[in-house]
mmCIF file of C-alpha atoms in Angstrom:
data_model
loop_
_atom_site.group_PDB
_atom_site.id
_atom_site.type_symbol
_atom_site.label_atom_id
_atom_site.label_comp_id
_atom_site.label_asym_id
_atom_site.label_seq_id
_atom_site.Cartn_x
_atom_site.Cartn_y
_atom_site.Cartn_z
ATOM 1 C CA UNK A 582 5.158 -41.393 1.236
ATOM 2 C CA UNK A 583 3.048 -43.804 -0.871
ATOM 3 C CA UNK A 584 4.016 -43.580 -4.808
ATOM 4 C CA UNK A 585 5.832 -40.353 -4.570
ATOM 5 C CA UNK A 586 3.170 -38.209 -2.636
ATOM 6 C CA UNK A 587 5.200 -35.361 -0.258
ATOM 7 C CA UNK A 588 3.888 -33.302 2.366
ATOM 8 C CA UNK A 589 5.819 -29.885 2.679
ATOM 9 C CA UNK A 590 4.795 -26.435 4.688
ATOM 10 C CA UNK A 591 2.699 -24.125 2.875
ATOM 11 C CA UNK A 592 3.219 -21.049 5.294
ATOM 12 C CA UNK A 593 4.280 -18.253 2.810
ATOM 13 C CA UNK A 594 5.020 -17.061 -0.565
ATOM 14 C CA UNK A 595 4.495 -19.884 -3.573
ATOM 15 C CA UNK A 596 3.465 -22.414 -1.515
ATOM 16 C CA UNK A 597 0.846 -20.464 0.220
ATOM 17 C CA UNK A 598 -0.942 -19.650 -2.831
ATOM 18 C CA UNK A 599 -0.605 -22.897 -4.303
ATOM 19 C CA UNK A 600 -2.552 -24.029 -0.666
ATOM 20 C CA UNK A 601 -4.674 -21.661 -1.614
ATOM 21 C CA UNK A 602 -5.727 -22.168 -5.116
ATOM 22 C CA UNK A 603 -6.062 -25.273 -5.040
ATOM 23 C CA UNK A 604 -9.679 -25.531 -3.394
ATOM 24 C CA UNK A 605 -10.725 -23.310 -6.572
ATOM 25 C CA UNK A 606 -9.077 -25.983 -9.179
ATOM 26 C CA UNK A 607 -10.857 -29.180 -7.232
ATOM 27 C CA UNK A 608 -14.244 -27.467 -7.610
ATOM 28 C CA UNK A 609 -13.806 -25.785 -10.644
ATOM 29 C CA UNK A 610 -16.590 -28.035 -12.364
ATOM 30 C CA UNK A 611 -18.887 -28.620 -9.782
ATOM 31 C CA UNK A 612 -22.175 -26.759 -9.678
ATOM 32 C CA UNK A 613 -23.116 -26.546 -6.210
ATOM 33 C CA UNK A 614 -19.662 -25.943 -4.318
ATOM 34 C CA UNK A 615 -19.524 -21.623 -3.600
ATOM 35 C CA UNK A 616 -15.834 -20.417 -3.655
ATOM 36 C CA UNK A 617 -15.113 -18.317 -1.173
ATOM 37 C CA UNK A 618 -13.398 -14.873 -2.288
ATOM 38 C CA UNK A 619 -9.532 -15.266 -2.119
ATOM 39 C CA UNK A 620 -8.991 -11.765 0.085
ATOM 40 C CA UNK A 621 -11.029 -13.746 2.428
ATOM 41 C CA UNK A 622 -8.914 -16.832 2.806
ATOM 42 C CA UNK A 623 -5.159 -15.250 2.409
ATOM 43 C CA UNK A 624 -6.704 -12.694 5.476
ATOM 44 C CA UNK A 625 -7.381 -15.644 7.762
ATOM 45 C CA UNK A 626 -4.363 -17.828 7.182
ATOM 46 C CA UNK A 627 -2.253 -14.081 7.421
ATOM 47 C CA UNK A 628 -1.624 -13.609 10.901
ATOM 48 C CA UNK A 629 -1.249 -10.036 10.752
ATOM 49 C CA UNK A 630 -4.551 -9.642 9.782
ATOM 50 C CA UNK A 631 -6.376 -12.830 12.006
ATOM 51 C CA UNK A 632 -6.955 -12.381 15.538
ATOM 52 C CA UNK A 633 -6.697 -15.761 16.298
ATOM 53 C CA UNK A 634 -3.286 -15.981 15.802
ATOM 54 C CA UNK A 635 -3.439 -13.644 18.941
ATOM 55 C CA UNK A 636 -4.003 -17.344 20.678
ATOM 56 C CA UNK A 637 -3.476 -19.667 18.022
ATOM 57 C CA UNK A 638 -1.214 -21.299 15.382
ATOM 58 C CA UNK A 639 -2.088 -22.384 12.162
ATOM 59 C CA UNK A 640 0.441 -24.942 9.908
ATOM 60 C CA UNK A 641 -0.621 -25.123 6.018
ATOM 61 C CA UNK A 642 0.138 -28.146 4.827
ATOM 62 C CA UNK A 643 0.305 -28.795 0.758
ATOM 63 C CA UNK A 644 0.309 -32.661 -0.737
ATOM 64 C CA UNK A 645 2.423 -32.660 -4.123
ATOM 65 C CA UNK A 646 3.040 -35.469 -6.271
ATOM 66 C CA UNK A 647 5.748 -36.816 -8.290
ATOM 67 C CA UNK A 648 5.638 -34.284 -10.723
ATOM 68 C CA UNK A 649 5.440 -31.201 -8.231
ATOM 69 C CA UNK A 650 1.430 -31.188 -8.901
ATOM 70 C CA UNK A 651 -0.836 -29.851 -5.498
ATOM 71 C CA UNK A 652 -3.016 -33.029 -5.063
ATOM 72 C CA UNK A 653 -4.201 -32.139 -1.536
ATOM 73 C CA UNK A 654 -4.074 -29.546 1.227
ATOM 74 C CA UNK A 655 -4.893 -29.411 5.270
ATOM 75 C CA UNK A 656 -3.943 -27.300 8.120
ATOM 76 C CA UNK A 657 -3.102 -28.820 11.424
ATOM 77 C CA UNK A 658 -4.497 -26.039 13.932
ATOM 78 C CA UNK A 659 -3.852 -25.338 17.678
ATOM 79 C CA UNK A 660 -6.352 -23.193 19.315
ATOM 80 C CA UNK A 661 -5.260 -21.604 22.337
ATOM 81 C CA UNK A 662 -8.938 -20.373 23.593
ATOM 82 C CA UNK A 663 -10.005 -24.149 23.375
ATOM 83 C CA UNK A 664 -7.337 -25.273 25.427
ATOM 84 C CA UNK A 665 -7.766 -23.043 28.042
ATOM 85 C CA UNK A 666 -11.166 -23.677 27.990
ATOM 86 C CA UNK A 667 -11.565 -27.240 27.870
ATOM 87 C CA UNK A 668 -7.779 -28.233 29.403
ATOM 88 C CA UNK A 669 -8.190 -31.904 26.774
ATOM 89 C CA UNK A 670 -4.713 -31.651 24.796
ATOM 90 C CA UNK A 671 -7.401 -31.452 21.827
ATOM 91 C CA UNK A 672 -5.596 -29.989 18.821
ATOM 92 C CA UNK A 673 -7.444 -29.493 15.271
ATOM 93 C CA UNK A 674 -7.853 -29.540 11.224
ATOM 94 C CA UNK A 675 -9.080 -27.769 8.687
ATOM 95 C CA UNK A 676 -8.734 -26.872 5.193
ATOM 96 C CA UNK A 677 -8.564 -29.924 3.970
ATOM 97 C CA UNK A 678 -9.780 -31.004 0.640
ATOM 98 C CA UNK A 679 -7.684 -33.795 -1.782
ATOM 99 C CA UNK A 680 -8.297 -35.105 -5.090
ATOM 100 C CA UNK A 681 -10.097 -38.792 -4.826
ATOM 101 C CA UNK A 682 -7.395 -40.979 -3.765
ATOM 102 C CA UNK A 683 -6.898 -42.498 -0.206
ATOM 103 C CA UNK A 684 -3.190 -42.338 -0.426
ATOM 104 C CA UNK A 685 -2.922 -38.450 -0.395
ATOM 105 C CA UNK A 686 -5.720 -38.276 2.213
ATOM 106 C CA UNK A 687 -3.060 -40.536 4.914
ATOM 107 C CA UNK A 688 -0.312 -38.382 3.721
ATOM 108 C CA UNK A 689 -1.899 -35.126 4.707
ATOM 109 C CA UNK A 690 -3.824 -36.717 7.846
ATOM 110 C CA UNK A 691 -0.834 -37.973 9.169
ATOM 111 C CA UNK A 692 1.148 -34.893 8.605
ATOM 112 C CA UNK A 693 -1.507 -33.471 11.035
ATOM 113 C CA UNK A 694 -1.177 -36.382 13.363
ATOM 114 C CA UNK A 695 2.901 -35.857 13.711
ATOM 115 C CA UNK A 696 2.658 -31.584 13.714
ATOM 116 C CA UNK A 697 -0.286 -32.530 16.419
ATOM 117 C CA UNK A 698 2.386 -34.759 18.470
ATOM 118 C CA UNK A 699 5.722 -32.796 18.465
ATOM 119 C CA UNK A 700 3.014 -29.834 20.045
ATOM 120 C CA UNK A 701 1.766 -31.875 22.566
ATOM 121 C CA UNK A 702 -1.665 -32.666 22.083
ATOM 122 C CA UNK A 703 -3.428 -35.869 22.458
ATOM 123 C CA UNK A 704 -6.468 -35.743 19.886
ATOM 124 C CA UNK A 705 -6.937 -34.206 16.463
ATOM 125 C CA UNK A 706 -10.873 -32.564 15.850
ATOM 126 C CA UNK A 707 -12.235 -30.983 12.939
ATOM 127 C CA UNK A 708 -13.133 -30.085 10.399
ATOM 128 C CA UNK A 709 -12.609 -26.327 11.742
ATOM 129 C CA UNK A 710 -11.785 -23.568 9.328
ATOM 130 C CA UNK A 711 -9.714 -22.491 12.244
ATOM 131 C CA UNK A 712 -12.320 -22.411 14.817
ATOM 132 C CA UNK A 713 -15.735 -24.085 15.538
ATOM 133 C CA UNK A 714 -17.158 -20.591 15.270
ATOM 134 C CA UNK A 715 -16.052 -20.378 11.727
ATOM 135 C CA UNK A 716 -16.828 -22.058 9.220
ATOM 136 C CA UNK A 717 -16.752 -25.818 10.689
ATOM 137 C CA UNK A 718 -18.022 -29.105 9.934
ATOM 138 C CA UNK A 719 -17.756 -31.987 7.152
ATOM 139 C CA UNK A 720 -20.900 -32.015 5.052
ATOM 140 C CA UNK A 721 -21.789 -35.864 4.703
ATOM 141 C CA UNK A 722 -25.454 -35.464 3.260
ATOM 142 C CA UNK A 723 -27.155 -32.952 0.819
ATOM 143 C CA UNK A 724 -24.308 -32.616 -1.706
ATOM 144 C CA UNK A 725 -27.069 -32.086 -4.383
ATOM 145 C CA UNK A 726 -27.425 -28.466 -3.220
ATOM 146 C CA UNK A 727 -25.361 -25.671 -2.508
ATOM 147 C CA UNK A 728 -24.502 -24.519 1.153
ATOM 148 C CA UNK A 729 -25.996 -21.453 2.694
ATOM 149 C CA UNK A 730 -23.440 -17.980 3.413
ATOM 150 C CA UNK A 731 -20.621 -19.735 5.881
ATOM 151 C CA UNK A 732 -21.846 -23.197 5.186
ATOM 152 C CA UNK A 733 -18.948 -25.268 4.460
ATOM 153 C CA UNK A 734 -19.241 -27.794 0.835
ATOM 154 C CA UNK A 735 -17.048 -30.811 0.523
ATOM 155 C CA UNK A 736 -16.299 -33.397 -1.586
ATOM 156 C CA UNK A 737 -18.506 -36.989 -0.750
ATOM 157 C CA UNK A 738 -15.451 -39.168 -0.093
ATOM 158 C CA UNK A 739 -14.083 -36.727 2.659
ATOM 159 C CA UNK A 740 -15.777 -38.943 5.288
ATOM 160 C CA UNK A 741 -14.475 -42.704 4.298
ATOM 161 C CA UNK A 742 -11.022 -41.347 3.937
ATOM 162 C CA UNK A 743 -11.548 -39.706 7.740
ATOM 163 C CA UNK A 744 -12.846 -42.892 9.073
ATOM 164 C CA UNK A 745 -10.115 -44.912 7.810
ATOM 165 C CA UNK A 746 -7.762 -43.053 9.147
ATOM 166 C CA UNK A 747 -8.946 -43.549 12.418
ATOM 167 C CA UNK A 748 -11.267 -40.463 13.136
ATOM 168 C CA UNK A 749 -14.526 -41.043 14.555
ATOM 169 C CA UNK A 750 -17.996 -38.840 14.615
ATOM 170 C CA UNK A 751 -17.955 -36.841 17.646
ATOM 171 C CA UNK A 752 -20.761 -34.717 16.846
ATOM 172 C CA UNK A 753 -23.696 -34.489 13.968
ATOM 173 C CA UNK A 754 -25.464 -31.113 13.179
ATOM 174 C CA UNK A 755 -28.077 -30.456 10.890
ATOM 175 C CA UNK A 756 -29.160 -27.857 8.515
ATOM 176 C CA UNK A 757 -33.114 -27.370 8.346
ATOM 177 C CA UNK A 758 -34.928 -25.436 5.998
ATOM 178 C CA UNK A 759 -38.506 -24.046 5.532
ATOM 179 C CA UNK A 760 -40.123 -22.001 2.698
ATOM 180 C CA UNK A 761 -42.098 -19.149 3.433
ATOM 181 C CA UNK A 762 -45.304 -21.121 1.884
ATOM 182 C CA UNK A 763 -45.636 -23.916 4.191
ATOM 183 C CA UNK A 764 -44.320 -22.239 7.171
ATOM 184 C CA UNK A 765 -46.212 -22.821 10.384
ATOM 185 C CA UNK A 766 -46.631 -20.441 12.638
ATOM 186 C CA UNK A 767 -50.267 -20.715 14.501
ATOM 187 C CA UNK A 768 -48.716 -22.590 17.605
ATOM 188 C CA UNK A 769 -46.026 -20.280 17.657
ATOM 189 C CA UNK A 770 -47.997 -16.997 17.654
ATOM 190 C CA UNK A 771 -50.364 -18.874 20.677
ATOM 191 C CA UNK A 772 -47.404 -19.305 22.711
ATOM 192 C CA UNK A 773 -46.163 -15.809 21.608
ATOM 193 C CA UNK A 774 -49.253 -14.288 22.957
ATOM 194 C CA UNK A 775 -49.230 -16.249 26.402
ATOM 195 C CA UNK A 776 -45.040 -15.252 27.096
ATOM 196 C CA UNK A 777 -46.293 -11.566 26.043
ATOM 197 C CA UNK A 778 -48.992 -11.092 28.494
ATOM 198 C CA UNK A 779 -46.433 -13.388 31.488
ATOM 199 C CA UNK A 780 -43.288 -10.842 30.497
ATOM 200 C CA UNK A 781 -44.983 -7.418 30.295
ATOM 201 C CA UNK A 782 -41.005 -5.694 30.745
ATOM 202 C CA UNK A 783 -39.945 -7.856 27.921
ATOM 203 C CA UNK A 784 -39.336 -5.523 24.398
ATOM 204 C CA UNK A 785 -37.981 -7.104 21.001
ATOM 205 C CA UNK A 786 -35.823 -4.892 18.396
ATOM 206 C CA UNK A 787 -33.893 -5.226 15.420
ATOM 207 C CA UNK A 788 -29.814 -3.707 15.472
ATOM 208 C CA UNK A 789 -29.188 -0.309 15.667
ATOM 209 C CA UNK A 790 -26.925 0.128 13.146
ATOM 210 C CA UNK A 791 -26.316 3.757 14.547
ATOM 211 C CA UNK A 792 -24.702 1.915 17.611
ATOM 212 C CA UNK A 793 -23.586 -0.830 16.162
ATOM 213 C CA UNK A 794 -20.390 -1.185 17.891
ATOM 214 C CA UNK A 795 -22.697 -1.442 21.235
ATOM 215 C CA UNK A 796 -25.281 -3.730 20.177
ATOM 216 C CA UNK A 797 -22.065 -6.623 18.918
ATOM 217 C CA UNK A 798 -20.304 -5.981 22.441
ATOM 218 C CA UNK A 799 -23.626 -6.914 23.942
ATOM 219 C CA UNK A 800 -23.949 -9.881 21.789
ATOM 220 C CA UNK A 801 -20.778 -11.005 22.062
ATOM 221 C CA UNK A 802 -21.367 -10.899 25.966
ATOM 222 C CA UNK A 803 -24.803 -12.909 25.289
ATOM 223 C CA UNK A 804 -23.275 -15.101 23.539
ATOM 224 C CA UNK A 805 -20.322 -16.247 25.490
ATOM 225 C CA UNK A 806 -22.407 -16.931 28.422
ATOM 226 C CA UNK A 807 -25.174 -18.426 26.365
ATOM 227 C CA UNK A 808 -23.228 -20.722 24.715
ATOM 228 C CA UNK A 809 -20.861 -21.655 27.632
ATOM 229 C CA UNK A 810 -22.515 -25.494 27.787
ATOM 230 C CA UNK A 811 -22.363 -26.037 24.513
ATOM 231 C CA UNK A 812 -20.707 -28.991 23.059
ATOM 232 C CA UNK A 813 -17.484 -27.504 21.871
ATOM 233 C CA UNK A 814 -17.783 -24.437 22.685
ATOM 234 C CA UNK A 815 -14.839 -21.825 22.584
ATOM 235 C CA UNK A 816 -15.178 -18.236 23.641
ATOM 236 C CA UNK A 817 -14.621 -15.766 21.215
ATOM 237 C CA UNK A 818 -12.047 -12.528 22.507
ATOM 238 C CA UNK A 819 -12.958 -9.266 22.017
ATOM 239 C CA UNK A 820 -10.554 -8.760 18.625
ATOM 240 C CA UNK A 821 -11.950 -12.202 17.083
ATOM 241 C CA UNK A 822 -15.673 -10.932 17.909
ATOM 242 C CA UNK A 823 -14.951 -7.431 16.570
ATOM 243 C CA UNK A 824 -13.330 -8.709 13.222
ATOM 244 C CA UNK A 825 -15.967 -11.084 12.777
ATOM 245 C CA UNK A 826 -19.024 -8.087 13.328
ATOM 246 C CA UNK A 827 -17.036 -5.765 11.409
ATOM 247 C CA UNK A 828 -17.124 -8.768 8.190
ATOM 248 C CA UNK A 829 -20.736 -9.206 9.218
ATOM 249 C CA UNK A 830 -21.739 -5.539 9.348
ATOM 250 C CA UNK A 831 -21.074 -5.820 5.577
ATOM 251 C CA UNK A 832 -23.556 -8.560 4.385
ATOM 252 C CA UNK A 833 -26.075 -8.249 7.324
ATOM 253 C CA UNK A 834 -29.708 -7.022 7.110
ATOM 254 C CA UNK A 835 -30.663 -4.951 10.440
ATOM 255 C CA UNK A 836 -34.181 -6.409 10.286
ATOM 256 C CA UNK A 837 -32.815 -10.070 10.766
ATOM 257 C CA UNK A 838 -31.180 -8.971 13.454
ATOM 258 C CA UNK A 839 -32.958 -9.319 16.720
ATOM 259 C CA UNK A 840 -32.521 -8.657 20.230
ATOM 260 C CA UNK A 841 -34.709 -9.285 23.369
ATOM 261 C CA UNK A 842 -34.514 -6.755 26.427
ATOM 262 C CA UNK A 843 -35.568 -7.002 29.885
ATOM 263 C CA UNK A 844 -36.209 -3.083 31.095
ATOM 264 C CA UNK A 845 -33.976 -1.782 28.393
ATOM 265 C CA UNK A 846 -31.021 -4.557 29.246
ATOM 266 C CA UNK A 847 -30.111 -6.799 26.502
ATOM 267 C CA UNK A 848 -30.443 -10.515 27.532
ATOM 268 C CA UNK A 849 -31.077 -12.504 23.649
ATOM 269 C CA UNK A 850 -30.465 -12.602 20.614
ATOM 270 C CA UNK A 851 -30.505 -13.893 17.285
ATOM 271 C CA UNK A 852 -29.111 -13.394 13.719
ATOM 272 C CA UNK A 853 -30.026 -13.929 10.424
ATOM 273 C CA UNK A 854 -27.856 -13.689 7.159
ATOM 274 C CA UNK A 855 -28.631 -12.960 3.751
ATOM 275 C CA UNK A 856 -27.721 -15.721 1.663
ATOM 276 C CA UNK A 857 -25.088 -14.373 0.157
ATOM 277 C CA UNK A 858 -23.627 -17.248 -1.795
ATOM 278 C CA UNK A 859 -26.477 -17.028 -4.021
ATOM 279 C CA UNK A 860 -23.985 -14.128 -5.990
ATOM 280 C CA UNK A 861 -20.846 -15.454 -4.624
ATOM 281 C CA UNK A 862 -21.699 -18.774 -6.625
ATOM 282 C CA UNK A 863 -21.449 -16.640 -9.600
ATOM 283 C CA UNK A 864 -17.610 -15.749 -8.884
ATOM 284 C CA UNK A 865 -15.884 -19.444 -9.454
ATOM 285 C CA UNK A 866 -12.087 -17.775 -9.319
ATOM 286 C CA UNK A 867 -13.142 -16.319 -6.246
ATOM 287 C CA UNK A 868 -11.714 -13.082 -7.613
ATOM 288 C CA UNK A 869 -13.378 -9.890 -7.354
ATOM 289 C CA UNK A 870 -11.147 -8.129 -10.234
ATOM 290 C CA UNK A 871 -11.900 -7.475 -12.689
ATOM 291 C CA UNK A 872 -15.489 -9.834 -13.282
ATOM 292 C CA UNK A 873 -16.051 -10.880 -9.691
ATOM 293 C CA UNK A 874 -17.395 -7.732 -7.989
ATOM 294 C CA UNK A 875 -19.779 -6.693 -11.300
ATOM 295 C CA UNK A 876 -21.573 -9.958 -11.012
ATOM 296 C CA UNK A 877 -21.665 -10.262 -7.208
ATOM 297 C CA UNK A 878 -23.593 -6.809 -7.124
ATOM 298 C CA UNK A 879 -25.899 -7.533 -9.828
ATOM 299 C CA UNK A 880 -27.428 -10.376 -8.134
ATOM 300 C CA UNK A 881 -26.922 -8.822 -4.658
ATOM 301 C CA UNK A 882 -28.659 -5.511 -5.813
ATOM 302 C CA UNK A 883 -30.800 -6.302 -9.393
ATOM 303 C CA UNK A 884 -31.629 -10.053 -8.913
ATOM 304 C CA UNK A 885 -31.776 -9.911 -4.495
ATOM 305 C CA UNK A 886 -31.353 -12.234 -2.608
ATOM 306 C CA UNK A 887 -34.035 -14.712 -1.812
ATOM 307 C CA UNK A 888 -32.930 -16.751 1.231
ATOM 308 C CA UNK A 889 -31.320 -16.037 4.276
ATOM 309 C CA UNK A 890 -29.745 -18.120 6.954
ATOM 310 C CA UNK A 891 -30.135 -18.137 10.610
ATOM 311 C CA UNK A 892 -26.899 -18.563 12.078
ATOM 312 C CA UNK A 893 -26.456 -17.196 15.640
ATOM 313 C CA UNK A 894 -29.374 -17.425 18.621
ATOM 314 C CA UNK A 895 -28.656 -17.192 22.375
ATOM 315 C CA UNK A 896 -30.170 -16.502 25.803
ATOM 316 C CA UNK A 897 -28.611 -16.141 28.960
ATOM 317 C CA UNK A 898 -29.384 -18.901 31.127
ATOM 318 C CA UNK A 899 -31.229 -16.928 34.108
ATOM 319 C CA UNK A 900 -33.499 -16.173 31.150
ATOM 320 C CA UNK A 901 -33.981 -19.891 29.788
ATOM 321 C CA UNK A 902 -37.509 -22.093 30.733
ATOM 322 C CA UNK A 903 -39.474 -19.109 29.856
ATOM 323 C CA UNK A 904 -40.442 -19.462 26.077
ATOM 324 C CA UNK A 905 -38.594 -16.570 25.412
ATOM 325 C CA UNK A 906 -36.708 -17.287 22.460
ATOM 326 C CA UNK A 907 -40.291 -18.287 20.203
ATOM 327 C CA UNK A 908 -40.419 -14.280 20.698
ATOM 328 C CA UNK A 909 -37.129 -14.210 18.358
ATOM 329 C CA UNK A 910 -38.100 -17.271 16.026
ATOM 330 C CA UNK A 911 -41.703 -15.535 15.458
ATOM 331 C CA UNK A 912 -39.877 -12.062 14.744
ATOM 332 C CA UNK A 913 -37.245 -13.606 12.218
ATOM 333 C CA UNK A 914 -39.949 -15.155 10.271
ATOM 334 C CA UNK A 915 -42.294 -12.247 9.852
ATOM 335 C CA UNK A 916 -39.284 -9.743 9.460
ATOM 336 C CA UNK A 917 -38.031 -12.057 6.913
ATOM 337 C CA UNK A 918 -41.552 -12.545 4.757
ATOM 338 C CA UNK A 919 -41.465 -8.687 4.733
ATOM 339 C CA UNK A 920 -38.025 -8.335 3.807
ATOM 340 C CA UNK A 921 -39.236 -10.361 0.497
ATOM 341 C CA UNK A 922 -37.101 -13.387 1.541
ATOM 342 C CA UNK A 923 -38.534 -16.726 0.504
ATOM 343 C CA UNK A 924 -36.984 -19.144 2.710
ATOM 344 C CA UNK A 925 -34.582 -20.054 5.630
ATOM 345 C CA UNK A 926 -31.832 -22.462 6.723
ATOM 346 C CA UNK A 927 -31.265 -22.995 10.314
ATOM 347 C CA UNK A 928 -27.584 -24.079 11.047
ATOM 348 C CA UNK A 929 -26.253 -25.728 12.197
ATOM 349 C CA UNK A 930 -28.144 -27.519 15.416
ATOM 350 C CA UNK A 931 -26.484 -29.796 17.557
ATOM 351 C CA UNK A 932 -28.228 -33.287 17.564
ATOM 352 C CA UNK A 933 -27.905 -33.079 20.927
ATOM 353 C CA UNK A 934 -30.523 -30.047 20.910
ATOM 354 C CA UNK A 935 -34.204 -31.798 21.180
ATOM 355 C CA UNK A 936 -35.285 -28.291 22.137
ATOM 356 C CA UNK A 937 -34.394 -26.564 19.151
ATOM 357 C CA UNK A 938 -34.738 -29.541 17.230
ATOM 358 C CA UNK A 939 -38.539 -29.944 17.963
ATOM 359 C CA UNK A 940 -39.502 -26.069 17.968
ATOM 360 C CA UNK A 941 -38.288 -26.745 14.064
ATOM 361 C CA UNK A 942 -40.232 -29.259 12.865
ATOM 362 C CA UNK A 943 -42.928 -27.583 14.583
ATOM 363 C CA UNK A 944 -42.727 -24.711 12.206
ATOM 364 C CA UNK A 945 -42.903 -27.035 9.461
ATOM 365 C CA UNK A 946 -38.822 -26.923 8.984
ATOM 366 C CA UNK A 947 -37.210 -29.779 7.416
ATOM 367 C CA UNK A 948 -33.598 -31.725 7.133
ATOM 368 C CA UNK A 949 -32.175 -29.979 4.615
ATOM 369 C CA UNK A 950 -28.415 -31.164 4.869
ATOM 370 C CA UNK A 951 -26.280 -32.804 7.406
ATOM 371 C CA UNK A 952 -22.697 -32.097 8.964
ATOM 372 C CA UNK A 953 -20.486 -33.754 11.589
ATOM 373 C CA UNK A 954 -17.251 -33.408 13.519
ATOM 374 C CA UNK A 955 -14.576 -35.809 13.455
ATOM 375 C CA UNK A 956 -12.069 -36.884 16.322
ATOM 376 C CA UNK A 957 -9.360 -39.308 16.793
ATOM 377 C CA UNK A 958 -7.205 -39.927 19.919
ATOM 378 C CA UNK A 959 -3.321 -39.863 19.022
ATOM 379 C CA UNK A 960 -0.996 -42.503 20.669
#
C-alpha cells in the first residue's frame, strides 16, 4: 500500500469501533453533516440484530496509517435479495468515508474490488448503507445544507476519488423541496376533484396506529409490487420490513402517513417523516448518554420539528394511469400545513421519473440537493 496505508478487517471488537467512530471524528467540525446515533450503526453492522444478514454479508474494512491512525473506512457488501433478484454478479459498498487524500481512497476501493472478486461478483455499486432501501446514495451537490432524516451527507471529494478509480454514474436522484408559502396547489386540487367524482369507491386515510402491525404488512405488500420496475430495486423480506416499521413507528407522525383504498382494500400509499435530524444535529458524539437524549427531546418536544420528508410513495400497477396518487400528494400537503410543518423534501426521485419529476415542479418544488450511484465492472 502507498506510503504505509494498510487495509485490515474491522468485523469485531477494537477494530469495529474504531470503523465506527471514525465517521464522528471526520465530521466533528462540520456544521451541516447529522451523526447518526451509535446504537444505530453497531445494530446494523451486528448481525444478530440486522435482518439482512438473514441474506447478506457485510465486510468492514478500516484504512490505518503508518502510525496505526484510522484514515478511512468502507464495507464491501453482498446482498443476497439483489442477486436473486437481478441474477448480475453485482456486489456493493458502503460506509465509506476517508480523510482527503486519493491514496487511502484506492486502498480501501480496491480492498472492495479484491473481497468483491474472491466472492464472485463481477461489478461493485454503491454507495448503499447496506441496501438501496437504506440509507443510499453519494451526495454530489447541496453540501451547504444539511440532509433530511435518512438522507445520507458526504464529504465533496467522495466523487473524484470514485471516478478515478474507475466507477461510473449509474444513476442520479434528486432531493426537491417546497415551503409551505409558495406551495402550489390549485392544479392539483382541479385534478383532485375530477379523480374524486371518476373513483367514487376510492377512500384516503392516515395509519392506524391501533393496527399498526396490519397497515406495514399491507405496505410492505404495496410496495414490493409497486416498486418491482424500479431501477434497482430489491425486495424487502418480511424481518427487514418489520425491523425497519418497528424503527419507523418511533419517529413517524400518523397524519403523514397515508393510504388509498379501493372498497376497503389497500392499494397506495405514501409516507412522510418528521425531520428528525433537526435534534439529532444537536448530538455530534452520536451518543444518547448522558447529553444526547436531553437535547434530542428538547427540540423534538419544546422547539418541534418544522420539516418533514417524504420518503416512501407507491401504487400497484393495475391502479397506475388514473391520477390516483395527486389524491396522496394533495393529502400530505394539507395534513402537513396542519400538523404546523413548514416545509418538505421529496427524496430521493429517480431522474429517470419525468412523472414524478414534473408533478413536482408543478407544485412549485425545487432542486434542493442531488445524489447518484456509482458502478464499476471488475475484470
Amino acid at each position: 500500500m502507498a506510503r504505509g496505508i494498510s487495509v485490515v478487517p474491522a468485523d469485531s471488537g477494537k477494530n469495529l469501533s474504531r470503523f465506527i467512530d471514525f465517521q464522528y471524528d471526520l465530521y466533528r467540525d462540520s456544521e451541516y453533516f447529522v451523526p447518526p446515533l451509535r446504537m444505530d450503526v453497531g445494530k446494523v453492522l451486528n448481525p444478530g440484530k440486522n435482518a439482512f444478514f438473514e441474506h447478506g454479508k457485510i465486510q468492514p474494512l478500516i484504512a490505518v496509517d503508518a502510525n496505526d491512525v484510522v484514515v478511512g473506512r468502507i464495507a464491501a457488501i453482498r446482498n443476497g435479495m439483489h442477486l436473486q433478484t437481478h441474477s448480475d454478479a453485482t456486489g456493493f459498498f458502503g460506509f465509506f468515508e476517508c480523510v482527503e487524500d486519493p491514496d487511502v481512497a484506492t486502498a480501501l476501493l480496491t480492498a472492495v474490488d479484491e473481497w468483491h472478486v474472491d466472492n464472485g461478483l463481477r461489478a461493485v455499486r454503491g454507495p448503499t448503507n447496506p441496501t438501496i432501501n437504506d440509507t443510499s446514495g453519494l451526495l454530489v451537490d447541496g453540501f451547504d445544507r444539511c440532509p433530511s432524516i435518512l438522507m445520507p451527507y458526504n464529504k465533496p471529494y467522495y466523487e473524484e476519488y470514485l471516478l478515478n478509480h474507475g466507477y461510473e454514474r449509474a444513476m442520479t436522484m434528486w432531493a426537491y423541496y417546497v415551503h409551505k408559502k409558495y406551495v402550489e396547489t390549485e392544479r392539483l386540487e382541479r385534478g383532485v376533484k375530477v379523480v374524486k367524482h371518476r373513483n367514487p369507491n376510492i377512500t384516503i386515510r392516515t395509519m392506524d396506529m391501533s393496527r399498526f402491525n396490519e397497515d406495514a404488512a399491507e405496505v410492505l405488500e404495496i410496495f414490493n409490487e409497486a416498486w418491482s420496475e424500479n431501477w434497482g430495486h430489491v425486495p424487502m423480506t418480511d424481518n427487514e420490513f418489520k425491523q425497519l416499521a418497528a424503527e419507523m413507528k418511533q419517529v413517524l407522525d400518523p397524519g403523514l402517513v397515508l393510504i388509498l383504498e379501493d372498497d376497503g382494500v389497500p392499494f397506495a400509499f405514501s409516507i412522510t417523516l418528521p425531520n428528525l435530524n433537526e435534534a439529532l444535529i444537536k448530538v455530534k458524539n452520536g451518543r444518547l448518554l448522558p447529553l444526547g437524549l436531553p437535547k434530542i427531546l428538547f427540540q423534538a418536544k419544546v422547539v418541534g420539528i418544522r420539516e418533514c420528508r417524504t420518503a416512501l410513495m407507491g401504487i400497484r400497477p393495475s391502479y397506475r394511469g388514473r391520477g390516483l396518487d395527486a389524491l396522496l400528494n394533495l393529502a400530505t400537503i394539507e395534513n402537513g400545513q396542519r400538523l404546523g410543518y413548514s416545509g418538505c423534501e421529496m427524496s430521493w426521485v429517480l431522474d429517470t421519473n419525468p412523472r414524478l419529476l414534473s408533478a413536482l415542479k408543478q407544485l412549485n418544488a425545487v432542486v434542493d440537493k442531488e445524489y447518484a450511484m456509482f458502478e464499476k465492472a471488475l475484470n
